PDB file of C-alpha atoms in Angstrom:
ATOM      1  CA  UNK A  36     -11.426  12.748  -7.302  1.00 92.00           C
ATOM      2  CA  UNK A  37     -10.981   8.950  -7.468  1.00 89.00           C
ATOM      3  CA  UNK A  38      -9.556   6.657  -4.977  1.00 88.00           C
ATOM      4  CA  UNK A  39      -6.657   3.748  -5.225  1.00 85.00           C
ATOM      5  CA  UNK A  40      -6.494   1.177  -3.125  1.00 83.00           C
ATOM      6  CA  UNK A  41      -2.476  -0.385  -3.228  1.00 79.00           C
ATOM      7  CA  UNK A  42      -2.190  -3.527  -0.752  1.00 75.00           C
ATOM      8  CA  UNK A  43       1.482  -5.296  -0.368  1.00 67.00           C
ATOM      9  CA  UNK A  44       4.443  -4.989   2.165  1.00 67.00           C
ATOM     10  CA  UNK A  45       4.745  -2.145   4.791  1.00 68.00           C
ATOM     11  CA  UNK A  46       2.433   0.567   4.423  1.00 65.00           C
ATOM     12  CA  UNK A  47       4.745   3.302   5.428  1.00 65.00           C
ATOM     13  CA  UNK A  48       7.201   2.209   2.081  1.00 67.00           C
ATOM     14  CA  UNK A  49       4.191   2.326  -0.005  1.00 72.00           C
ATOM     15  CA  UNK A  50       3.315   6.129   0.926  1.00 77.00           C
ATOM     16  CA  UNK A  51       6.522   7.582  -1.170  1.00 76.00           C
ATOM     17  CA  UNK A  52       6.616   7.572  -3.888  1.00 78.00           C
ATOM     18  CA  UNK A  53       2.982   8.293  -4.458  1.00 83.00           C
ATOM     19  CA  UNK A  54       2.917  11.344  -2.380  1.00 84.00           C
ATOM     20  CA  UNK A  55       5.134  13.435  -4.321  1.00 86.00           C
ATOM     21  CA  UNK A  56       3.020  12.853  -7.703  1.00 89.00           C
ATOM     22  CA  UNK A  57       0.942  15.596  -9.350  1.00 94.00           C
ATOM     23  CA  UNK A  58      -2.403  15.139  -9.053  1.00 95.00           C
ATOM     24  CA  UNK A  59      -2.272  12.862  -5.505  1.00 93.00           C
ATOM     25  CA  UNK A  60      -4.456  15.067  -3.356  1.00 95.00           C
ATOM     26  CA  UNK A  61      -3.782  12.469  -0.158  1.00 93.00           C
ATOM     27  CA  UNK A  62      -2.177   8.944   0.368  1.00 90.00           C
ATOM     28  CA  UNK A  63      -3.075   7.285   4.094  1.00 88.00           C
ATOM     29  CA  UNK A  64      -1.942   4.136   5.499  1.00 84.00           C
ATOM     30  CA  UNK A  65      -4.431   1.947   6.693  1.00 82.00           C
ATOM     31  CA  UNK A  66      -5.079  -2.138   6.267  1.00 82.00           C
ATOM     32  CA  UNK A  67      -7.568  -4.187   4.032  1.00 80.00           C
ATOM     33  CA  UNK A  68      -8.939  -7.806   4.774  1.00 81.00           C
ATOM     34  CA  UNK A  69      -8.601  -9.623   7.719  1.00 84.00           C
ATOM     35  CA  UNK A  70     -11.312 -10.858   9.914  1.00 88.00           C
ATOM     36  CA  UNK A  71      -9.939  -8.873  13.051  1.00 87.00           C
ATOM     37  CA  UNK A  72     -12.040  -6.316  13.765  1.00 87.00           C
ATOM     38  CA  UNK A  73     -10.215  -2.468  14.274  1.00 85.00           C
ATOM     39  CA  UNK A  74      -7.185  -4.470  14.574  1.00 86.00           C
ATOM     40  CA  UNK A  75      -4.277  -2.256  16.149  1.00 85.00           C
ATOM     41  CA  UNK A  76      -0.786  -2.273  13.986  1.00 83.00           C
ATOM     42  CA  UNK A  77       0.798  -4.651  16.346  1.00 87.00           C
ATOM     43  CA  UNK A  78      -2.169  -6.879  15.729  1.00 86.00           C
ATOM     44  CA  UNK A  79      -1.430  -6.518  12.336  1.00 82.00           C
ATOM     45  CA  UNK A  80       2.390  -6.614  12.303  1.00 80.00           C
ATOM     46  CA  UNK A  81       2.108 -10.174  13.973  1.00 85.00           C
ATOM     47  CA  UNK A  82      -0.055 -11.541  11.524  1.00 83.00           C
ATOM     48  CA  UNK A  83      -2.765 -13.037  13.428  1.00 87.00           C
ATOM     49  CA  UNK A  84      -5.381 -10.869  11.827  1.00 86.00           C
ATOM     50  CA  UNK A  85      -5.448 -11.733   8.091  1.00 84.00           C
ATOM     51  CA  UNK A  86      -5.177  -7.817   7.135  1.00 82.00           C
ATOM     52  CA  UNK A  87      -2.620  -6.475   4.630  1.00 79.00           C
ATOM     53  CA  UNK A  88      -0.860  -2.955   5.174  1.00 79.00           C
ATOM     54  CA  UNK A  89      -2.418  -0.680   2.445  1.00 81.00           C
ATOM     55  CA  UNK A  90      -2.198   3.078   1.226  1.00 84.00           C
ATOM     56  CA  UNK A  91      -5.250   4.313  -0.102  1.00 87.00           C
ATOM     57  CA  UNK A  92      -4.560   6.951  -2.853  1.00 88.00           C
ATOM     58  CA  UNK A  93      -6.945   9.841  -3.288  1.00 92.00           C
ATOM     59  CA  UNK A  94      -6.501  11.691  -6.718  1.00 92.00           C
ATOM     60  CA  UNK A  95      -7.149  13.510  -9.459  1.00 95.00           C
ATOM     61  CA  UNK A  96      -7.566  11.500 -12.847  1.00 93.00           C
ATOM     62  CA  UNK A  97      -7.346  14.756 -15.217  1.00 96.00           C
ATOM     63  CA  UNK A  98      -4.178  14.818 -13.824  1.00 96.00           C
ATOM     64  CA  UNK A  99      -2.644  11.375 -13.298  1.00 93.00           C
ATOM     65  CA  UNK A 100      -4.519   8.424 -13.861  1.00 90.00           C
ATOM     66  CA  UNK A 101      -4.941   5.424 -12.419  1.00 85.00           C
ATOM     67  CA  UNK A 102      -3.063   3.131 -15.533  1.00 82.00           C
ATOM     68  CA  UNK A 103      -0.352   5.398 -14.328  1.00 86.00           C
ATOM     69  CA  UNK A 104      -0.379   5.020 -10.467  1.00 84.00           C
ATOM     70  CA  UNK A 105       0.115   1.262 -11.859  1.00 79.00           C
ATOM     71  CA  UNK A 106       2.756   1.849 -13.865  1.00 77.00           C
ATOM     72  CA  UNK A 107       4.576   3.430 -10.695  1.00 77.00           C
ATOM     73  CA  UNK A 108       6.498   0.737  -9.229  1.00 63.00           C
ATOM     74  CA  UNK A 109       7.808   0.981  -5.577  1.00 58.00           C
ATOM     75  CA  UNK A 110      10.758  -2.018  -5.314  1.00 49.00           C
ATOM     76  CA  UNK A 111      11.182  -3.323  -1.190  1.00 51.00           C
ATOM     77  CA  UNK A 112      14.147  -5.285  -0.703  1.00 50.00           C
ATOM     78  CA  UNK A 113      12.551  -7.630   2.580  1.00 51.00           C
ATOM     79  CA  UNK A 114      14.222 -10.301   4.217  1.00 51.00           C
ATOM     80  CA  UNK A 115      11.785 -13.452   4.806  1.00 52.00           C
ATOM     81  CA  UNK A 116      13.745 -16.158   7.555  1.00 56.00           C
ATOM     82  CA  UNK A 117      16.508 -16.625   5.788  1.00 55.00           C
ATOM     83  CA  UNK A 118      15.686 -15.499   2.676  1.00 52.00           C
ATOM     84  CA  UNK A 119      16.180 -12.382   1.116  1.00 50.00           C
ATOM     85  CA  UNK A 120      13.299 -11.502  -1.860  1.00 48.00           C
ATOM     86  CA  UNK A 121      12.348  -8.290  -3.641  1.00 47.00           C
ATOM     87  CA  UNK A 122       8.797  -7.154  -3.569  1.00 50.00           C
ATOM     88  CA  UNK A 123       7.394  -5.122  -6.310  1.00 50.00           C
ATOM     89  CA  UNK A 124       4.283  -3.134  -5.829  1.00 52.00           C
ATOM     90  CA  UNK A 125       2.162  -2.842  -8.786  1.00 48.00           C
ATOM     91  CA  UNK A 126      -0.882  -4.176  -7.673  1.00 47.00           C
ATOM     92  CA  UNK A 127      -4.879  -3.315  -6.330  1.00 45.00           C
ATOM     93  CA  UNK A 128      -6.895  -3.943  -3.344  1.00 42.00           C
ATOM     94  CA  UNK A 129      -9.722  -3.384  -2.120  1.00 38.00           C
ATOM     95  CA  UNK A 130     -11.206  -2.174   1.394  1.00 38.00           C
TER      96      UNK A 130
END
């Protein structure tokens, strides 16, 4: 097994779509960065910490590897004051 860290937006709309891939044997929602330490999530949610919501992706690279956990791109439509932006997850981070 091999392990994917995925940093960007709200953890719980990173979790699907990775979770219904072959070959993901677990995807958990944590944070990475941040100089809080064991931060709670609304410490997190009203960024005063420095942390990022993250999934970190546990899986099996016989079966799905990690070029193609990149290639699976998770689109957030987010609203930032009064603009409205699209976030596209493709990225890596690590804990």
């Amino acid at each position: 097994m091999e392990t994917a860290i995925f940093a960007g937006g709200c953890f719980w709309c990173m979790v699907q779509p990775f979770d219904s891939q072959p070959g993901i044997d677990s995807v958990v929602s944590g944070y990475t960065g941040g100089h809080t330490k064991n931060p709670t999530y609304e410490d997190v949610k009203a960024h005063t910490t420095g942390h990022t919501e993250a999934v970190k992706i546990t899986f099996d690279p016989d079966i799905i590897s990690y070029t193609e956990l990149v290639g699976i791109k998770r689109i957030l439509p987010m609203q930032w004051g009064n603009f409205k932006i699209v976030v596209i997850i493709i990225g890596r981070s690590f804990l």
